[in-house]
Amino acid sequence: MFKNKMIVGAMLVCLGAVTAACGGKEEKSEAVPTPVINNDPAVVKLAGQLSEEEFALFVSALQKKYPHITLERINTAEKGQAVPELVAAGIIPDLILAAPLNILPFQALGLYYNVEELAVKHKLDLNRIKPELLESIKVGSFADYLVGLPIYNNAFGLFYNKDLFDRFGVSYPKDGMTWEEIRELAAKLTRTENGVSYYGLHPNSVFWGAYQLGLPFIDTASNKSMFQSQGWKDLFQMWQRLYQAGGNVVPKTLAAVKGFQDGQIAMTMGYSSILDATVKVKDLNWDIATYPINPAAPGVGQRVDSINLVVTAQSKVKDAAFRVVEVILSEEVQTTLSRTGKMSVLKDQKIHDQFGQSNTGLQNKNVVALTKPKLAIVQPFKFPFATNPATLINNTFNSVIYDQKDINTALREAEEKVNTDIQLLLK
């Protein structure tokens, strides 16, 4: 039987000295002992996939502030190094990198630990962090406390080819435009010229539209699919209009980012991880506007897509592990991450204004647009499906746009498939 076990962490209370009046006599204040923090030399093992540049940044910043801490990494992409395999082998990392929706499996492995206790102990102000990032960790982990903290977020936006806009005499997209306004621009750009088909817009996968709206895939209370809700029907209708803008449907074989970088797609949805590759594309004259707005979610761009550090319950060096997190959340490191094109998790606008600026190829681009919209909180899948529900719903949309399947029929079949899978997982 699949069970969602909730682990309730103990919260620290009564952090100050308390003075009480009793029988007209004032009692003496009793000092609360200062938490003991272990400063012995420590090795912190971090499991995840970090670039050489990221790891070097973290190590350098850590050595400046806490030279007694050595950071080692375990590449979970290598054979036999996945987290469940490490745990089975008795090699439990102190820190694990994970997206919000990838944290839940750690619960069954007994890895959850309440890092709010460590935040109080080390006097780390969590109010500096964007609240939707913290809430997404709780939602994804199905815990009512934080099992980890975010270190950066992937940021999303509208990438557009300025040369195609100039060539066809269409005004560039601007920050704050709606999907319908973008669709109107796309219709003017979609055409075939000299035997080459150009497409005004590739909106990317339909689940991106769902993420923006915070549409639930699963009702986690009733353990049933939500695909036949009105929100999903409305989204499919809107996404169909986006794909059909200008009359020529974007071919199934034409990938969004590659088609854009090859000069065949005028606008596409992309995110911060493609910036470096896009800068290197020869003769591509491009820029960015904010992620298009759906009026059903005013001001929201995409959902939280953060990279988080989870402190494991079994770690024998929790203080040192948390100090690694603390250093990464410093203004210095967060500014460096922002300048390299990774969205800071802090609220500080000065840091966001420097987004992408260490890359000379981005200094004249409107890359700060990636950081402007609000973020939607993630919607959990809850169950370890063999086929990710996001993949399933994207295939469902493809059957509508390319096979002309009725929207209601397609969504009903997708819902039935998910409900069947849930019942099998509950047995």
PDB file of C-alpha atoms in Angstrom, residues 2 63 73 76 79 91 94 99 128 147 175 227 251 264 321 342:
ATOM      1  CA  PHE A   2       1.395   3.383  -1.057  1.00  0.00           C
ATOM      2  CA  GLN A  63      37.091  28.369   1.947  1.00  0.00           C
ATOM      3  CA  ARG A  73      30.942  16.076  -4.653  1.00  0.00           C
ATOM      4  CA  THR A  76      24.767  11.283  -9.404  1.00  0.00           C
ATOM      5  CA  LYS A  79      26.715   4.680 -12.955  1.00  0.00           C
ATOM      6  CA  ILE A  91      27.041   5.957   1.453  1.00  0.00           C
ATOM      7  CA  ASP A  94      25.283  15.204   3.665  1.00  0.00           C
ATOM      8  CA  ALA A  99      14.314  19.944  -7.914  1.00  0.00           C
ATOM      9  CA  ARG A 128      15.428  36.928   2.374  1.00  0.00           C
ATOM     10  CA  VAL A 147      13.656  19.644   4.119  1.00  0.00           C
ATOM     11  CA  ASP A 175       7.613  42.832 -21.893  1.00  0.00           C
ATOM     12  CA  PHE A 227      -7.370  16.298 -16.648  1.00  0.00           C
ATOM     13  CA  PRO A 251       5.605  20.439 -37.436  1.00  0.00           C
ATOM     14  CA  GLN A 264      13.054  28.975 -38.879  1.00  0.00           C
ATOM     15  CA  ALA A 321      26.540  21.021   5.698  1.00  0.00           C
ATOM     16  CA  LYS A 342      21.136  31.573 -12.894  1.00  0.00           C
TER      17      LYS A 342
END
